[in-house]
mmCIF file of C-alpha atoms and ligand atoms in Angstrom:
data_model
loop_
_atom_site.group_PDB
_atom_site.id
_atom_site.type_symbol
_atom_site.label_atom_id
_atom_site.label_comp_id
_atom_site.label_asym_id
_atom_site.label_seq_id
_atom_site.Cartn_x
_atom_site.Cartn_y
_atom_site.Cartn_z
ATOM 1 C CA UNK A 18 -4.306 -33.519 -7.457
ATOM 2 C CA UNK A 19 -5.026 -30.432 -5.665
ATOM 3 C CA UNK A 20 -3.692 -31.148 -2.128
ATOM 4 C CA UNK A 21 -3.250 -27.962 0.007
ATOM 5 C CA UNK A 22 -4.591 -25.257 -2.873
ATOM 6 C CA UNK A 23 -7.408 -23.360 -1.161
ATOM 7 C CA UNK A 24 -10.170 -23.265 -3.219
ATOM 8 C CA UNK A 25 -13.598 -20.654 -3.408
ATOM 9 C CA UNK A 26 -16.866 -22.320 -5.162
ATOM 10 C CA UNK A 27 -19.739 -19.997 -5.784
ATOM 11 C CA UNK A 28 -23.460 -21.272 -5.618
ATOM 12 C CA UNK A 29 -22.309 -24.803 -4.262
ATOM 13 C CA UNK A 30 -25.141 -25.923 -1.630
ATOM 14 C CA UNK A 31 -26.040 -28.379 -4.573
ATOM 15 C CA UNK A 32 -26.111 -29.489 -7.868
ATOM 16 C CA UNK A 33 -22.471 -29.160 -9.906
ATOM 17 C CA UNK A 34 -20.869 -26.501 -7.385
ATOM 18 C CA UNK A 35 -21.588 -29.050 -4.539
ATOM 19 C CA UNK A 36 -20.494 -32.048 -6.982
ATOM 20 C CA UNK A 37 -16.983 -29.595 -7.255
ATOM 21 C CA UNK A 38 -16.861 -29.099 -3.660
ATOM 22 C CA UNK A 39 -16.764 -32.353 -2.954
ATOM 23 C CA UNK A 40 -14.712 -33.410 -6.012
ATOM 24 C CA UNK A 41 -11.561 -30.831 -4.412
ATOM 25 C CA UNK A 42 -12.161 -32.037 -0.952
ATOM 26 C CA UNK A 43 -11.430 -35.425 -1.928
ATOM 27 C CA UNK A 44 -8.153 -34.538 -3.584
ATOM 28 C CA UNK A 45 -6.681 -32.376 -1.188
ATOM 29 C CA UNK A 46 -8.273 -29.396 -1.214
ATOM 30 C CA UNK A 47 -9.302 -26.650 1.260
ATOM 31 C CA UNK A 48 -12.368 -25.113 -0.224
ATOM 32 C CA UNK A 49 -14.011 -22.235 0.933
ATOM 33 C CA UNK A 50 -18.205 -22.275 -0.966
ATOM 34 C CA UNK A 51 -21.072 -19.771 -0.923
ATOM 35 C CA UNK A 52 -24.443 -20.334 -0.825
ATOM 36 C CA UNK A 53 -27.258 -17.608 -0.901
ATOM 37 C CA UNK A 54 -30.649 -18.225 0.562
ATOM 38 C CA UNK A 55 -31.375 -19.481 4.417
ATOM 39 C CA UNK A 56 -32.651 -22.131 2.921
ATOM 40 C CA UNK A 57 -29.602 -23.179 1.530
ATOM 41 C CA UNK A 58 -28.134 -23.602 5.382
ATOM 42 C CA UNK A 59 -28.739 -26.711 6.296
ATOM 43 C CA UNK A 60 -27.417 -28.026 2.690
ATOM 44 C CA UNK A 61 -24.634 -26.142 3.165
ATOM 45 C CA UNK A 62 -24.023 -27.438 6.927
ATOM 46 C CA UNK A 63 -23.716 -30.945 5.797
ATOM 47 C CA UNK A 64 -22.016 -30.751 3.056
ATOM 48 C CA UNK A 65 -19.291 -28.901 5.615
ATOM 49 C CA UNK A 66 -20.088 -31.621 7.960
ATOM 50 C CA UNK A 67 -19.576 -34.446 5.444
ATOM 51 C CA UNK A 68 -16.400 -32.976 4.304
ATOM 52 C CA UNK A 69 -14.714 -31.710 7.399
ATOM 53 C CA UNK A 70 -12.242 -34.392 8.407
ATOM 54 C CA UNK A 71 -8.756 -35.803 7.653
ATOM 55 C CA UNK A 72 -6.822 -32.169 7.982
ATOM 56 C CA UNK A 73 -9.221 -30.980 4.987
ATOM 57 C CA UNK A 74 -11.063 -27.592 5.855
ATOM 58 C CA UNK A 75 -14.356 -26.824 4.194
ATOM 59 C CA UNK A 76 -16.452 -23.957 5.053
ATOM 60 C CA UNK A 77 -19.958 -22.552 3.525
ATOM 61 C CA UNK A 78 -20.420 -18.668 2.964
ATOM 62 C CA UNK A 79 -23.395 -17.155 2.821
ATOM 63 C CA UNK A 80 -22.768 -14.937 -0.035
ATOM 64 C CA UNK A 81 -24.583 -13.343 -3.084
ATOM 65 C CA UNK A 82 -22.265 -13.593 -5.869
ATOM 66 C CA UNK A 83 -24.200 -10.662 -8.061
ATOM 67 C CA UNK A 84 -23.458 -8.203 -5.050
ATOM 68 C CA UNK A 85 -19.937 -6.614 -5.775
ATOM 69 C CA UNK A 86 -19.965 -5.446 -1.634
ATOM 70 C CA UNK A 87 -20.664 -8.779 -0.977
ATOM 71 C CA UNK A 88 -17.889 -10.634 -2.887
ATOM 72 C CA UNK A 89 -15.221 -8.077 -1.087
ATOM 73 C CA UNK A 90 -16.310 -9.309 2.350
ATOM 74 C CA UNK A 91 -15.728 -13.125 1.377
ATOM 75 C CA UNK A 92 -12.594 -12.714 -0.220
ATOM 76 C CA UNK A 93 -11.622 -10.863 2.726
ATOM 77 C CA UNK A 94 -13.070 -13.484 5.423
ATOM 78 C CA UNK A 95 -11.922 -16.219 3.210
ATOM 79 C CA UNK A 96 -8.209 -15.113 3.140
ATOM 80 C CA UNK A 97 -8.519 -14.253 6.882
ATOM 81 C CA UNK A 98 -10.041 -18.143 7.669
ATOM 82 C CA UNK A 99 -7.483 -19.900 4.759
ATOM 83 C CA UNK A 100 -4.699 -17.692 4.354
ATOM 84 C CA UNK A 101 -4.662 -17.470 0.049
ATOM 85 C CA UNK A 102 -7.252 -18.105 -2.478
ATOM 86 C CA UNK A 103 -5.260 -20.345 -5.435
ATOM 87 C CA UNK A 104 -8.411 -21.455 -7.145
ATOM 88 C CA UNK A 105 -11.634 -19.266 -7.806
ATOM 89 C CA UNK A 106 -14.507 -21.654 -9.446
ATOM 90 C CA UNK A 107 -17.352 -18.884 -10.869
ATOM 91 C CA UNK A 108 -20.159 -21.554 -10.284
ATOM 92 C CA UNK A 109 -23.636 -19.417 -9.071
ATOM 93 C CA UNK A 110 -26.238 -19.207 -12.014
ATOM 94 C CA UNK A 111 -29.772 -19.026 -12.439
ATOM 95 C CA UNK A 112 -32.207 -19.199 -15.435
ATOM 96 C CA UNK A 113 -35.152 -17.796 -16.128
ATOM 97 C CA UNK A 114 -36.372 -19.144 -19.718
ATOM 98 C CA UNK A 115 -38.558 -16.921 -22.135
ATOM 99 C CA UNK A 116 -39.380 -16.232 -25.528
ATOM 100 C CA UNK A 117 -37.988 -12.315 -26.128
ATOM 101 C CA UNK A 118 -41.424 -11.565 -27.443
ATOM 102 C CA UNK A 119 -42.435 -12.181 -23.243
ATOM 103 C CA UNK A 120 -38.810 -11.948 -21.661
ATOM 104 C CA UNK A 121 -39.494 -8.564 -18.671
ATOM 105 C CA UNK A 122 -36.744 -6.095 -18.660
ATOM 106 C CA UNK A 123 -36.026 -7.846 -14.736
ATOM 107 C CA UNK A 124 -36.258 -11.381 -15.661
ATOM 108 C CA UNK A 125 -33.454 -10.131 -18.409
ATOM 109 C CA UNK A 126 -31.121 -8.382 -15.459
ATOM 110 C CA UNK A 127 -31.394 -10.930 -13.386
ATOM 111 C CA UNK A 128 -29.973 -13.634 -15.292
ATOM 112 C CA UNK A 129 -27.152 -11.115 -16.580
ATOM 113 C CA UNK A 130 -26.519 -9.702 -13.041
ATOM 114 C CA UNK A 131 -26.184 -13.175 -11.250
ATOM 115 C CA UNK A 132 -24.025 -15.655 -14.061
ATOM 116 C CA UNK A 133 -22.268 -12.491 -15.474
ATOM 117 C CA UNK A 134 -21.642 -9.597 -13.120
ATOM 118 C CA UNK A 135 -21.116 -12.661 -10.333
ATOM 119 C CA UNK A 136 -17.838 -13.612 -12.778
ATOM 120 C CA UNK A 137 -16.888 -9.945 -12.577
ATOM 121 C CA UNK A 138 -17.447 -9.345 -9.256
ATOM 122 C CA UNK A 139 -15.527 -12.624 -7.776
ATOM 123 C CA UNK A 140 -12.500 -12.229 -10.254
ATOM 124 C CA UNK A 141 -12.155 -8.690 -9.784
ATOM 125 C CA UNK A 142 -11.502 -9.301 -5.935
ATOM 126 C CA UNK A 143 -9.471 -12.703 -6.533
ATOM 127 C CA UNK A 144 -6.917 -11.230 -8.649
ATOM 128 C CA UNK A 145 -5.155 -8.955 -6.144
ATOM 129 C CA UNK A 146 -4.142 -11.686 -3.167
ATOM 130 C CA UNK A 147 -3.442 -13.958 -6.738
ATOM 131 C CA UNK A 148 -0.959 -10.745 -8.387
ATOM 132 C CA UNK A 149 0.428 -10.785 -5.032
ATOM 133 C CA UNK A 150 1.018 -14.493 -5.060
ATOM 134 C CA UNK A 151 2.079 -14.887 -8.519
ATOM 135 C CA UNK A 152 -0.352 -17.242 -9.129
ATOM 136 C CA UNK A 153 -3.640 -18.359 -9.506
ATOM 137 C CA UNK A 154 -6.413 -19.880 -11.516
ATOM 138 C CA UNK A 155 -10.324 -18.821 -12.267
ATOM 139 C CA UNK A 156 -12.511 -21.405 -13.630
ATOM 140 C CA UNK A 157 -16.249 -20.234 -14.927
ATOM 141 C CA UNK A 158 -18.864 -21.748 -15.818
ATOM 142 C CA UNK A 159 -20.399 -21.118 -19.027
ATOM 143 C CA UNK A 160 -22.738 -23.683 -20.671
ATOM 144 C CA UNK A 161 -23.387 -24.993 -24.575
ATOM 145 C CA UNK A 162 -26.269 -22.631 -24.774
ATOM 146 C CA UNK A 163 -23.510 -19.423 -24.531
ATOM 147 C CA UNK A 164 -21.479 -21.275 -27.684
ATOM 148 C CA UNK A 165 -24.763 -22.114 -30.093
ATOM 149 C CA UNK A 166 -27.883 -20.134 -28.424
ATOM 150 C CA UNK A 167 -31.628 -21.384 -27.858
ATOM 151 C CA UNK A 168 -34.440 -20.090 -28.628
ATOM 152 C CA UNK A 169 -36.286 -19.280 -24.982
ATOM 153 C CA UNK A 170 -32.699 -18.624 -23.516
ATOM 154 C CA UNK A 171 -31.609 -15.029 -24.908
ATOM 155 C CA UNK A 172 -30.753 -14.090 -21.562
ATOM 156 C CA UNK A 173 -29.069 -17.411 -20.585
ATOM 157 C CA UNK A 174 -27.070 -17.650 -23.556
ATOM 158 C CA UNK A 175 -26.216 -14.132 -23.532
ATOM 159 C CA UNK A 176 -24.581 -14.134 -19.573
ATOM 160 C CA UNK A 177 -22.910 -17.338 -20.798
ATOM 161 C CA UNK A 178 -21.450 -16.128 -24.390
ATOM 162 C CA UNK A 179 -20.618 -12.887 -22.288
ATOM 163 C CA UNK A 180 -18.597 -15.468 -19.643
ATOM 164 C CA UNK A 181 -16.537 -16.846 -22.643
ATOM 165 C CA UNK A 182 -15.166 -13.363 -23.675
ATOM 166 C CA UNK A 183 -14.426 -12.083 -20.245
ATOM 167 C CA UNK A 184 -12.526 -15.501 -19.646
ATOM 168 C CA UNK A 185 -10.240 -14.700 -23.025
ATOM 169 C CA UNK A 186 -9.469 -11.553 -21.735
ATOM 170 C CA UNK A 187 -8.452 -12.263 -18.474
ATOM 171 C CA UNK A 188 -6.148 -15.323 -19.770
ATOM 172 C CA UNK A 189 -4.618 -12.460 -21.851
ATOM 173 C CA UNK A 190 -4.103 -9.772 -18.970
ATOM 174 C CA UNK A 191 -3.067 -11.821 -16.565
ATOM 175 C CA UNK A 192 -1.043 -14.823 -18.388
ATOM 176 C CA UNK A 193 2.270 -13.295 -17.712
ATOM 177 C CA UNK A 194 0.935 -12.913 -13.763
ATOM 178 C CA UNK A 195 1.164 -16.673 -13.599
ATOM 179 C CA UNK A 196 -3.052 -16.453 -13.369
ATOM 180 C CA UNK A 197 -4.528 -18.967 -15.607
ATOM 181 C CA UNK A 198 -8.062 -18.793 -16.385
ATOM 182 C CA UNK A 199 -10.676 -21.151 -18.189
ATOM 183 C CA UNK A 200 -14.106 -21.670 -18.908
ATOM 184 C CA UNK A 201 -15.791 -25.092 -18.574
ATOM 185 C CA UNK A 202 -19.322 -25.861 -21.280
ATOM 186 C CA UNK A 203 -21.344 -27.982 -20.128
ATOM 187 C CA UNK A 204 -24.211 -29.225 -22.071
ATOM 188 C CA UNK A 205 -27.451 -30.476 -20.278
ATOM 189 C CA UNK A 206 -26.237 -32.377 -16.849
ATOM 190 C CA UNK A 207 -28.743 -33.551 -14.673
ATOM 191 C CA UNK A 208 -29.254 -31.198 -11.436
ATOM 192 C CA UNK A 209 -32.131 -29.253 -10.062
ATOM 193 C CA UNK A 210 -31.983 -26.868 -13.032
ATOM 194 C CA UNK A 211 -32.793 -28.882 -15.969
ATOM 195 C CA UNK A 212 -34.559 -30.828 -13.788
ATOM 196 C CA UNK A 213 -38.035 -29.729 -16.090
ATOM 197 C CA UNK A 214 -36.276 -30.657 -19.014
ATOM 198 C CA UNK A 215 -36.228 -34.219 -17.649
ATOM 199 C CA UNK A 216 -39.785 -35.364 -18.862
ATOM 200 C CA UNK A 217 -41.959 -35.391 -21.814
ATOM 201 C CA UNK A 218 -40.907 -34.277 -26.093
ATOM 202 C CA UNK A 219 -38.316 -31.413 -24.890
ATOM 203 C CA UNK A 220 -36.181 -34.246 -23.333
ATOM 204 C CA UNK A 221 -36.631 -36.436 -26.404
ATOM 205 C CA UNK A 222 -35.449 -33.487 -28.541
ATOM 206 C CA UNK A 223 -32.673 -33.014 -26.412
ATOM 207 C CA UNK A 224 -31.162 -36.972 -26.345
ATOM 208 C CA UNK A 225 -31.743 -37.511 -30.094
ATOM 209 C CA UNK A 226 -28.871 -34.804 -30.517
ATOM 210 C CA UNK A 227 -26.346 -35.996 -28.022
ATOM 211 C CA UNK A 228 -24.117 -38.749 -29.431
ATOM 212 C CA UNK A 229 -23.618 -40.092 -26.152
ATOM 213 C CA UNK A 230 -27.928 -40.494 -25.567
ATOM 214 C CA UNK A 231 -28.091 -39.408 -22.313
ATOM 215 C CA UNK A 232 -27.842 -36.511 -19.935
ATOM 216 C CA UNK A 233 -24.774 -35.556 -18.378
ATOM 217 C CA UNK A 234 -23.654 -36.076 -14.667
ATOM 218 C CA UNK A 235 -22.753 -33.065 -11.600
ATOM 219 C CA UNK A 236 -19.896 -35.504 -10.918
ATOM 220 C CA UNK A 237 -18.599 -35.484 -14.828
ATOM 221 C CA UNK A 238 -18.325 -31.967 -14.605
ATOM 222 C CA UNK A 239 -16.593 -31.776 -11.419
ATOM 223 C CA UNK A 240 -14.132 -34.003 -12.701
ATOM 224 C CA UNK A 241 -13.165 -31.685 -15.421
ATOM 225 C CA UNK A 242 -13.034 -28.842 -12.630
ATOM 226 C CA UNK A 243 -10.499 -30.643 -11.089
ATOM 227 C CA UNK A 244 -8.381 -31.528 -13.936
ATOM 228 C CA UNK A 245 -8.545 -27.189 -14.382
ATOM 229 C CA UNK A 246 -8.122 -26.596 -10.683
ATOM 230 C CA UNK A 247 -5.076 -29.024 -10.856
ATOM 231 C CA UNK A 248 -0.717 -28.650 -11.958
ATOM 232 C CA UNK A 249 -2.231 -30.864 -14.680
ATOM 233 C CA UNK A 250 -4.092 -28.325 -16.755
ATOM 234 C CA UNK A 251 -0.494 -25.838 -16.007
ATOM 235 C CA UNK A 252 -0.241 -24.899 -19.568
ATOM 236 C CA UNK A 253 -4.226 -24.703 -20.710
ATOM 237 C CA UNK A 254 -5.618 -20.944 -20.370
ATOM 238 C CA UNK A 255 -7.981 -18.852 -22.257
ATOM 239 C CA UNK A 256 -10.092 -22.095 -23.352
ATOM 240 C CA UNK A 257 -13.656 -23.176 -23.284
ATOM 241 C CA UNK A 258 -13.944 -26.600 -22.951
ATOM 242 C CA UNK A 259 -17.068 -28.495 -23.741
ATOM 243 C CA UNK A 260 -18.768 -31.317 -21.433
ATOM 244 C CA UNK A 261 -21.619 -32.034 -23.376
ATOM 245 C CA UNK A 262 -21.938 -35.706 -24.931
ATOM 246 C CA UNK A 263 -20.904 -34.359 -28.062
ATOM 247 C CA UNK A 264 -23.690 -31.885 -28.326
ATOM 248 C CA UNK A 265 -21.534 -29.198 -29.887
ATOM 249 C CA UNK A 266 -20.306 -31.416 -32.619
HETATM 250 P P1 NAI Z 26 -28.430 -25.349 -9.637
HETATM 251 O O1 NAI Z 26 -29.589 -24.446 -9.793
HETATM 252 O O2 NAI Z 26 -28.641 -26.711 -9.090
HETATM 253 O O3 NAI Z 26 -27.287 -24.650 -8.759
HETATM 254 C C1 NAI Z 26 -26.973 -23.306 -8.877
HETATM 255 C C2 NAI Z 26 -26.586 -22.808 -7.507
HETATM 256 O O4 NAI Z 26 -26.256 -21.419 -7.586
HETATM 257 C C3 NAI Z 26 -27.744 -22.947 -6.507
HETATM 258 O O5 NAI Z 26 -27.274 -23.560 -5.337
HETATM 259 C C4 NAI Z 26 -28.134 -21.484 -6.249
HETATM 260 O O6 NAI Z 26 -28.645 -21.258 -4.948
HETATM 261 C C5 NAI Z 26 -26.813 -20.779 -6.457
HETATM 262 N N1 NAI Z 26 -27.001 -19.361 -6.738
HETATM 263 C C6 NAI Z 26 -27.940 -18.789 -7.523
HETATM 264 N N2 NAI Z 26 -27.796 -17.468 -7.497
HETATM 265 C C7 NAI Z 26 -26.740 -17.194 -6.693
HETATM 266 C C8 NAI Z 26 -26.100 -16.006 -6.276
HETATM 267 N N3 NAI Z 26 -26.538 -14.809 -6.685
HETATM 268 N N4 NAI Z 26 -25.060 -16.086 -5.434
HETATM 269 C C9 NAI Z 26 -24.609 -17.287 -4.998
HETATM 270 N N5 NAI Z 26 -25.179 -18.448 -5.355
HETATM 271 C C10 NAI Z 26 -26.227 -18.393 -6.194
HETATM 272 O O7 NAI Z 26 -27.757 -25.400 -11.063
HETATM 273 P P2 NAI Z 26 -26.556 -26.290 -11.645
HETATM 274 O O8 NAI Z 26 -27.129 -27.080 -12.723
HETATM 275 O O9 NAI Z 26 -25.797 -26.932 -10.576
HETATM 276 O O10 NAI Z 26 -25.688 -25.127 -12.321
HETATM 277 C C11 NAI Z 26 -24.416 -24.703 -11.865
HETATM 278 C C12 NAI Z 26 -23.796 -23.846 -12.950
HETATM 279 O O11 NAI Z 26 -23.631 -24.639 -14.138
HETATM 280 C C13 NAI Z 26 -24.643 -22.644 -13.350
HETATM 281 O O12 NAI Z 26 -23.809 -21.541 -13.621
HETATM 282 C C14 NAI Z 26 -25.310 -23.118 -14.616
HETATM 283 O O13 NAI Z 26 -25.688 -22.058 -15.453
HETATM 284 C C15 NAI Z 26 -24.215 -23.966 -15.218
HETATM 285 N N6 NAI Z 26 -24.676 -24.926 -16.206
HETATM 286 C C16 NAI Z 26 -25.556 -25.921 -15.858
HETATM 287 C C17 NAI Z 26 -25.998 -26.805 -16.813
HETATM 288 C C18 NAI Z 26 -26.943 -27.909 -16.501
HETATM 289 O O14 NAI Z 26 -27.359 -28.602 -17.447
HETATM 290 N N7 NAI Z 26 -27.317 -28.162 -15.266
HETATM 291 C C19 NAI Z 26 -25.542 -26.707 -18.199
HETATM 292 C C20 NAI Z 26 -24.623 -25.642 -18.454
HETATM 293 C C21 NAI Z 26 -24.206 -24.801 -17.482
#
């Protein structure tokens, strides 16, 4: 489905970017992926190991997406290694969960700097090799929580409500460049994240409101990247679409 479209993931030594890594690999795909901590090495190694065969290239950055300096020098050493960038996936995220009443003026920036400014800073830098092309396509990743809020997650919600209107805009600027660009919602998918959320009353509370009664899969969602990343989505742009259970009904 995407055979020969080089792809970028950011934050992809795990959980749903590595799920999408693999996911565009499998179809086709040359995909270029950061990751940002030294720890995240080895990870990152075999999942370029794992992937590397069959004429498909795959290749792990170490690269802090809320760094603006940062995100020129992979563009630039990703076009050099792959030639083009057709697909952009703004993966990287973080949480850090608190009630405003407790929620530090740096636990706030630090959310906002690395799911927002990372969307900024990546498309900013995609969008001129993509003008030049006359193509392209930038997925982000909101979440639920940036649709309908929750309580502990001002911050959270915020970055990812803040993804949703940056995505609009973009699809409207840069339609008529041939640049599509979407944002996938996921609701609560099992990966290192939520992994606290997976025992006890708050995951209880959570499953009693999904229709579907159970946690969502890194795999589901890369599916859906794909489907965005692909010809097949050609004519969707400027949407938000929901992987959730049925959450946000
Ligand atoms: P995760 O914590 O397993 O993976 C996030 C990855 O981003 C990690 O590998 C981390 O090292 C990387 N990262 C963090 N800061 C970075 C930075 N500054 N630069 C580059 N990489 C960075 O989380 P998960 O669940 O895989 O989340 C992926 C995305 O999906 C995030 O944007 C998250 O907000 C979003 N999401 C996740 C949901 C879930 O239920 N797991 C629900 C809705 C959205």
């Amino acid at each position: 489905m995407v055979k020969d479209k080089v792809c970028i993931v950011t934050g992809a030594a795990r959980g749903i970017g590595a799920a999408i890594v693999k996911k565009l690999a499998e179809n086709g795909a040359q995909v270029a992926f950061t990751y940002i901590s030294d720890s995240s090495a080895e990870k990152a190694a075999a999942l370029e190991n794992e992937l590397n065969k069959d004429g498909i290239k795959v290749k792990g950055y170490k690269s802090n997406a809320a760094d603006f300096a940062q995100c020129e020098t992979l563009v630039n050493d990703v076009l050099k290694d792959f030639g083009k960038i057709d697909v952009c996936i703004n993966n990287a995220g973080i949480s850090k969960d608190n009630l405003l009443l407790r929620l530090a003026p740096d636990q706030w920036n630090d959310v906002i700097n690395v799911n927002l400014n990372s969307v900024y800073n990546m498309t900013k830098q995609v969008i001129r090799p993509m003008i030049k092309a006359r193509s392209g396509n930038i997925i982000n990743m909101s979440s639920i929580i940036g649709i309908r809020g929750n309580a502990g997650q001002a911050s959270y919600a915020a970055s990812k409500a803040g993804i949703i209107g940056f995505t609009k805009s973009i699809a409207l600027e840069l339609g008529s460049r041939n640049i599509r660009c979407n944002a996938i919602a996921p609701g609560f998918i099992e990966t290192d994240m939520t992994h606290y959320l997976k025992e006890g009353t708050a995951a209880d509370n959570f499953l009693k409101d999904i229709p579907l009664g159970r946690f969502g899969k890194a795999d589901e969602v890369a599916n859906l990247a794909l489907f965005l990343a692909s010809d097949m989505s050609a004519y969707i742009t400027g949407e938000v679409i929901s992987i959730c259970g049925g959450l946000s009904i």
